[in-house]
Amino acid sequence: MHLAHAFPTSALCASLFATGLLAEPQHFSLAEKLLLIALIVASAWLFWKRFGVVVDKILHSRKDPGFQLFPIGKRVWDFFWEVLCQAKVIRERPLPGLAHAFVFWSFLAFALVTLNHVAVGLGIGFLNPAGAFGRIYYWFAAAFALACAVSIAGLFIRRFFVRPIWLSREGHAISYESGVIAGLIFALMATYLAAFFVTDSSLAARLLWWAHTLSLVVFLPLVPHTKHLHLILSPVTIFLSRGSFSQIPPLVGDEDFGLVTGKDLTQLVSLQAYSCVECGRCTEHCPAANTGKSLNPKEIILGVRGYLNEFGPTAEELLLGKYNSQEAAFQCTTCGACEFQCPVGIEHVPIIVGLRRGAVNTGAWEDSHGTKLFLAMERNSNALGMSSAERDKFVQKQELPIFDGSQEYCLWLGCMGGYDPKGREIISSFVEVMRYLGTSYGVLRKEKCTGDPARRLGNDLVFQELAESNLEMMTQQKVKKIVSICPHCVRTIQEDWKDFGAPPEIEHHSEFLARHHARLPHQNTGEKIVYHDPCYLGRYRNVYDEPRTVIAAAGTLVEAERNRERSFCCGAGGGLAFLGEEQGQRVSAVRAQELVATGATTIGAACPFCNTMFRDALASSGENSPRLLDIAQIAANQIKAAPSQ
Amino acid sequence: MKIIVAIKQVPERDARIRIDAEAKWIDLRDVEFMMNESDAYALEEALQLKEAHGGEVVVLSAGPERVGKTIREALAKGADRAIHIESDDLAGYDALGVASLLAAAIREDDGEDPDLILTGLQSDDLGLGQTGVILAELLNLPHASLILKIEKTGSGIKVLRELEDGWFQHLELPAPAVLTIQSGNSKLRYATLMGIKRAKTKEVRRVTVADLITVDPGAKPADPVVQLDRVSLPSKQRTTQILSGSPAEAAAALVEKLQFEVRAL
């Protein structure tokens, strides 16, 4: 209040207006003008020499099957939020993110300044520094220039002195050109700001003008030659995303088997490959990269770029070869942490799944665990390779009613719920809750795997057969609403089956439990319970609060270090629960340790795959490990504990 | 190398079996079918020989229309073409009858004579283990059964045969020959999308029993000498044994039981 009184706004403005104006050299000789034109032409030519090649490679890639520009609303919003507001960049790494945002906003503010700067050199300047608009605008730009100069200097220090490991690449030094670019940006800002302190006619003004111009003409061709290509491409990439998280594109025609050779790279894949800014956020969150595996999502994308640079989008060279390895592609748990926080709109999971499709659909992938899984799914129609009679026995023993169209819900057991002992316990607990609530439900007489492991491992034949046969069965049985204990089943039925028909409505049991929360008995024991966000429930379905509601009613909810959208995978997704994890540490063990470190006495899970992974990890970790319960079990325990009515 | 693989389609191994009203066979409604397991291994052996030595793999199967699915699966895994002997009443034949049909189809198949004829050791449904052996007799070819491994030699083939009690036998045979293959020695491959798409363009020649007899009157199956009297579900027994002694002794006893009584190891 004191300050406002001492410096009224009007007085502040007046003082600003009275001081420095941006100096502009007045007359340019013909020689200077010709030199300027020559520099601009040379700069533009060098720019296009590389940028033209990139555009050509993107445009000559295959068209994306199933791509639709409309509905456009979400695209506009993503562009506004992620590009203009820089929301993802800031959210992920607040300080460097904000620094980046200031550089970006300065570039936007400088568009007009730069245009006028060049025009002045040609004698056609249009923004008078002494005019009312000019004054305000140049001061406005100056504020950004100051912020930008500080930011870029900070980013320079971070990259070359603090050196976060995510910015380096194996076998590559930290890119020196980033330093050159940072220097140029700093020079642009410094030369601009300095021009406020000299007069129009001074030699200094002329020298500053030329220094600014030189920085510009050197900067421009560097953009397409370095990762700074993202300046131009990433806004387009974000606008043209596939539309939803981890959306696996359909295969079209008889010759489409996924990403086999360069010919299979689509325009979006190529665009994304050239957009990568090598920031390493994907690597930072990747469960494979963090446990010593060969897979590094950043390298997958840069591998595709390397392939495009060397072989191009019409080559018949295999994609899993010189630049990317089959081993790495099959270490992905499809947890989506990479894709979720990529600031330039790269969709890693469809690309990795695409590479797997290319290897599996052509028979190139030979893996004894994988073959066993596929044969089990072909022959037994469940991922565990058990006889369907085992499921029948469980259904009979638990006296689960058979769905006949009269019940409200079809309870989907899934492979884990139908065959796995721990999964069956979850089903039994959830059934107890439904019985308590008086909800009518039934299970299908016959049920096949949703095809999730095959889908993520790239076996489209097995996936299609399972999806089609399940969809046919559901149509016959007139299934309208499904509830499932498995986030993988939920995702696959709701999204992936769409390629073959219209799946019924489905929800995860956490959503069901949260909706009926008020009607369930609660007795909070105060016990510390840590909740683990399953990837397929959190990032894939955006369900974070519902399971927490269930847990918070039973005890004291505690959070692991990595939680919600940054949750760390259990290691099971992408069919990996069925493969051998031999390289590095086990993902499940790393995550289990994190959960144990919270000091919780119970781990609350919401996915039978997470459950089975943690069960094994905890068993090998020691004696005083916490209890492991699904949220359905937590809810059912409260019914048992409640005084009978 | 031309290899013919005779494949049978059988009810899915884990299918819930019900006996039909006349107790002559299982109720086939609501049953899914699959490739007989040891035939799948015979196909795998054939494909591996083709990959090593070149040539073609021809699938031969008899049965109603539904058999087409199993034939397509074999083509998808890499067989080059197929012969489908169409017959809706295959259950009416005995092993000799089925073998005469297969033999006739092999004889009248165009082009060169096969270098090898492979089939599974026995079918998962009837388990007679006769068809392959009779087929060899009808074709007047040498044969060996329970084969685990096949190697091509200069003049013929070298095979590894499984005997009882962990014993094996190495044999050399002249080619052509008929071999019945034991399950489990090699790793089966999974069917791929590319395989299925390629299979669409592969030739499946359909012949009827009448066609075969017209070309070769000797193909006419004799009246069955073996007849199915009746089928029944096996009775289930549950017994529990408590293994006493120290943990080490109990474990040793368990291993022995699993190995020699249950034969699960």
PDB file of N, CA and C in Angstrom, chain A residues 119-162:
ATOM      1  N   ALA A 119      13.304  -4.853 -41.667  1.00  0.00           N
ATOM      2  CA  ALA A 119      12.699  -3.833 -42.527  1.00  0.00           C
ATOM      3  C   ALA A 119      13.484  -2.518 -42.436  1.00  0.00           C
ATOM      4  N   VAL A 120      13.959  -2.206 -41.227  1.00  0.00           N
ATOM      5  CA  VAL A 120      14.746  -0.983 -41.036  1.00  0.00           C
ATOM      6  C   VAL A 120      15.983  -1.013 -41.924  1.00  0.00           C
ATOM      7  N   GLY A 121      16.630  -2.170 -41.982  1.00  0.00           N
ATOM      8  CA  GLY A 121      17.831  -2.319 -42.783  1.00  0.00           C
ATOM      9  C   GLY A 121      17.568  -2.106 -44.261  1.00  0.00           C
ATOM     10  N   LEU A 122      16.345  -2.404 -44.672  1.00  0.00           N
ATOM     11  CA  LEU A 122      15.983  -2.221 -46.084  1.00  0.00           C
ATOM     12  C   LEU A 122      15.339  -0.868 -46.319  1.00  0.00           C
ATOM     13  N   GLY A 123      15.274  -0.076 -45.244  1.00  0.00           N
ATOM     14  CA  GLY A 123      14.720   1.262 -45.363  1.00  0.00           C
ATOM     15  C   GLY A 123      13.207   1.306 -45.350  1.00  0.00           C
ATOM     16  N   ILE A 124      12.571   0.223 -44.897  1.00  0.00           N
ATOM     17  CA  ILE A 124      11.103   0.220 -44.890  1.00  0.00           C
ATOM     18  C   ILE A 124      10.571  -0.087 -43.491  1.00  0.00           C
ATOM     19  N   GLY A 125      11.280   0.386 -42.468  1.00  0.00           N
ATOM     20  CA  GLY A 125      10.855   0.158 -41.091  1.00  0.00           C
ATOM     21  C   GLY A 125       9.430   0.674 -40.857  1.00  0.00           C
ATOM     22  N   PHE A 126       8.637  -0.040 -40.066  1.00  0.00           N
ATOM     23  CA  PHE A 126       7.224   0.339 -39.904  1.00  0.00           C
ATOM     24  C   PHE A 126       6.843   0.603 -38.464  1.00  0.00           C
ATOM     25  N   LEU A 127       7.777   0.301 -37.539  1.00  0.00           N
ATOM     26  CA  LEU A 127       7.408   0.469 -36.136  1.00  0.00           C
ATOM     27  C   LEU A 127       8.281   1.578 -35.555  1.00  0.00           C
ATOM     28  N   ASN A 128       7.707   2.741 -35.397  1.00  0.00           N
ATOM     29  CA  ASN A 128       8.483   3.889 -34.935  1.00  0.00           C
ATOM     30  C   ASN A 128       8.751   3.800 -33.432  1.00  0.00           C
ATOM     31  N   PRO A 129      10.048   3.735 -33.030  1.00  0.00           N
ATOM     32  CA  PRO A 129      10.368   3.581 -31.609  1.00  0.00           C
ATOM     33  C   PRO A 129       9.883   4.766 -30.783  1.00  0.00           C
ATOM     34  N   ALA A 130       9.645   5.886 -31.438  1.00  0.00           N
ATOM     35  CA  ALA A 130       9.208   7.057 -30.677  1.00  0.00           C
ATOM     36  C   ALA A 130       7.692   7.178 -30.657  1.00  0.00           C
ATOM     37  N   GLY A 131       7.024   6.395 -31.517  1.00  0.00           N
ATOM     38  CA  GLY A 131       5.566   6.462 -31.569  1.00  0.00           C
ATOM     39  C   GLY A 131       4.959   5.827 -30.329  1.00  0.00           C
ATOM     40  N   ALA A 132       3.692   6.084 -30.102  1.00  0.00           N
ATOM     41  CA  ALA A 132       3.042   5.596 -28.884  1.00  0.00           C
ATOM     42  C   ALA A 132       3.077   4.071 -28.818  1.00  0.00           C
ATOM     43  N   PHE A 133       2.663   3.414 -29.912  1.00  0.00           N
ATOM     44  CA  PHE A 133       2.630   1.943 -29.911  1.00  0.00           C
ATOM     45  C   PHE A 133       4.048   1.380 -29.837  1.00  0.00           C
ATOM     46  N   GLY A 134       4.950   1.987 -30.643  1.00  0.00           N
ATOM     47  CA  GLY A 134       6.338   1.531 -30.686  1.00  0.00           C
ATOM     48  C   GLY A 134       6.966   1.537 -29.309  1.00  0.00           C
ATOM     49  N   ARG A 135       6.785   2.645 -28.606  1.00  0.00           N
ATOM     50  CA  ARG A 135       7.355   2.759 -27.264  1.00  0.00           C
ATOM     51  C   ARG A 135       6.878   1.633 -26.361  1.00  0.00           C
ATOM     52  N   ILE A 136       5.573   1.484 -26.324  1.00  0.00           N
ATOM     53  CA  ILE A 136       5.016   0.461 -25.419  1.00  0.00           C
ATOM     54  C   ILE A 136       5.496  -0.927 -25.838  1.00  0.00           C
ATOM     55  N   TYR A 137       5.423  -1.158 -27.151  1.00  0.00           N
ATOM     56  CA  TYR A 137       5.771  -2.504 -27.614  1.00  0.00           C
ATOM     57  C   TYR A 137       7.235  -2.816 -27.351  1.00  0.00           C
ATOM     58  N   TYR A 138       8.119  -1.864 -27.614  1.00  0.00           N
ATOM     59  CA  TYR A 138       9.541  -2.134 -27.395  1.00  0.00           C
ATOM     60  C   TYR A 138       9.855  -2.341 -25.921  1.00  0.00           C
ATOM     61  N   TRP A 139       9.157  -1.625 -25.068  1.00  0.00           N
ATOM     62  CA  TRP A 139       9.358  -1.855 -23.631  1.00  0.00           C
ATOM     63  C   TRP A 139       8.824  -3.213 -23.200  1.00  0.00           C
ATOM     64  N   PHE A 140       7.694  -3.540 -23.783  1.00  0.00           N
ATOM     65  CA  PHE A 140       7.088  -4.867 -23.537  1.00  0.00           C
ATOM     66  C   PHE A 140       8.083  -5.953 -23.957  1.00  0.00           C
ATOM     67  N   ALA A 141       8.651  -5.831 -25.158  1.00  0.00           N
ATOM     68  CA  ALA A 141       9.618  -6.805 -25.663  1.00  0.00           C
ATOM     69  C   ALA A 141      10.882  -6.797 -24.805  1.00  0.00           C
ATOM     70  N   ALA A 142      11.231  -5.610 -24.315  1.00  0.00           N
ATOM     71  CA  ALA A 142      12.443  -5.511 -23.505  1.00  0.00           C
ATOM     72  C   ALA A 142      12.297  -6.298 -22.207  1.00  0.00           C
ATOM     73  N   ALA A 143      11.098  -6.255 -21.633  1.00  0.00           N
ATOM     74  CA  ALA A 143      10.863  -7.018 -20.408  1.00  0.00           C
ATOM     75  C   ALA A 143      11.077  -8.499 -20.681  1.00  0.00           C
ATOM     76  N   PHE A 144      10.528  -8.943 -21.817  1.00  0.00           N
ATOM     77  CA  PHE A 144      10.715 -10.352 -22.175  1.00  0.00           C
ATOM     78  C   PHE A 144      12.178 -10.647 -22.481  1.00  0.00           C
ATOM     79  N   ALA A 145      12.843  -9.685 -23.147  1.00  0.00           N
ATOM     80  CA  ALA A 145      14.245  -9.899 -23.497  1.00  0.00           C
ATOM     81  C   ALA A 145      15.083 -10.113 -22.245  1.00  0.00           C
ATOM     82  N   LEU A 146      14.761  -9.331 -21.222  1.00  0.00           N
ATOM     83  CA  LEU A 146      15.492  -9.453 -19.970  1.00  0.00           C
ATOM     84  C   LEU A 146      15.258 -10.844 -19.358  1.00  0.00           C
ATOM     85  N   ALA A 147      13.982 -11.224 -19.302  1.00  0.00           N
ATOM     86  CA  ALA A 147      13.640 -12.531 -18.744  1.00  0.00           C
ATOM     87  C   ALA A 147      14.292 -13.639 -19.566  1.00  0.00           C
ATOM     88  N   CYS A 148      14.287 -13.463 -20.869  1.00  0.00           N
ATOM     89  CA  CYS A 148      14.840 -14.473 -21.768  1.00  0.00           C
ATOM     90  C   CYS A 148      16.347 -14.602 -21.568  1.00  0.00           C
ATOM     91  N   ALA A 149      17.023 -13.453 -21.453  1.00  0.00           N
ATOM     92  CA  ALA A 149      18.483 -13.486 -21.293  1.00  0.00           C
ATOM     93  C   ALA A 149      18.857 -14.204 -19.999  1.00  0.00           C
ATOM     94  N   VAL A 150      18.129 -13.871 -18.930  1.00  0.00           N
ATOM     95  CA  VAL A 150      18.401 -14.536 -17.653  1.00  0.00           C
ATOM     96  C   VAL A 150      18.113 -16.034 -17.776  1.00  0.00           C
ATOM     97  N   SER A 151      16.981 -16.359 -18.404  1.00  0.00           N
ATOM     98  CA  SER A 151      16.563 -17.757 -18.529  1.00  0.00           C
ATOM     99  C   SER A 151      17.561 -18.564 -19.332  1.00  0.00           C
ATOM    100  N   ILE A 152      17.957 -18.023 -20.478  1.00  0.00           N
ATOM    101  CA  ILE A 152      18.838 -18.803 -21.349  1.00  0.00           C
ATOM    102  C   ILE A 152      20.203 -18.985 -20.696  1.00  0.00           C
ATOM    103  N   ALA A 153      20.618 -17.961 -19.939  1.00  0.00           N
ATOM    104  CA  ALA A 153      21.889 -18.105 -19.218  1.00  0.00           C
ATOM    105  C   ALA A 153      21.763 -19.210 -18.175  1.00  0.00           C
ATOM    106  N   GLY A 154      20.618 -19.246 -17.496  1.00  0.00           N
ATOM    107  CA  GLY A 154      20.379 -20.287 -16.497  1.00  0.00           C
ATOM    108  C   GLY A 154      20.363 -21.668 -17.134  1.00  0.00           C
ATOM    109  N   LEU A 155      19.681 -21.769 -18.281  1.00  0.00           N
ATOM    110  CA  LEU A 155      19.595 -23.062 -18.956  1.00  0.00           C
ATOM    111  C   LEU A 155      20.973 -23.516 -19.429  1.00  0.00           C
ATOM    112  N   PHE A 156      21.799 -22.521 -19.856  1.00  0.00           N
ATOM    113  CA  PHE A 156      23.158 -22.823 -20.301  1.00  0.00           C
ATOM    114  C   PHE A 156      23.963 -23.423 -19.142  1.00  0.00           C
ATOM    115  N   ILE A 157      23.846 -22.760 -17.985  1.00  0.00           N
ATOM    116  CA  ILE A 157      24.567 -23.238 -16.801  1.00  0.00           C
ATOM    117  C   ILE A 157      24.097 -24.642 -16.430  1.00  0.00           C
ATOM    118  N   ARG A 158      22.766 -24.856 -16.528  1.00  0.00           N
ATOM    119  CA  ARG A 158      22.218 -26.155 -16.165  1.00  0.00           C
ATOM    120  C   ARG A 158      22.784 -27.237 -17.093  1.00  0.00           C
ATOM    121  N   ARG A 159      22.775 -26.948 -18.384  1.00  0.00           N
ATOM    122  CA  ARG A 159      23.181 -27.980 -19.331  1.00  0.00           C
ATOM    123  C   ARG A 159      24.679 -28.286 -19.265  1.00  0.00           C
ATOM    124  N   PHE A 160      25.489 -27.215 -19.113  1.00  0.00           N
ATOM    125  CA  PHE A 160      26.930 -27.457 -19.248  1.00  0.00           C
ATOM    126  C   PHE A 160      27.669 -27.553 -17.925  1.00  0.00           C
ATOM    127  N   PHE A 161      27.037 -27.107 -16.848  1.00  0.00           N
ATOM    128  CA  PHE A 161      27.728 -27.199 -15.567  1.00  0.00           C
ATOM    129  C   PHE A 161      27.031 -28.125 -14.591  1.00  0.00           C
ATOM    130  N   VAL A 162      25.690 -28.024 -14.478  1.00  0.00           N
ATOM    131  CA  VAL A 162      24.968 -28.928 -13.588  1.00  0.00           C
ATOM    132  C   VAL A 162      24.880 -30.312 -14.224  1.00  0.00           C
TER     133      VAL A 162
END
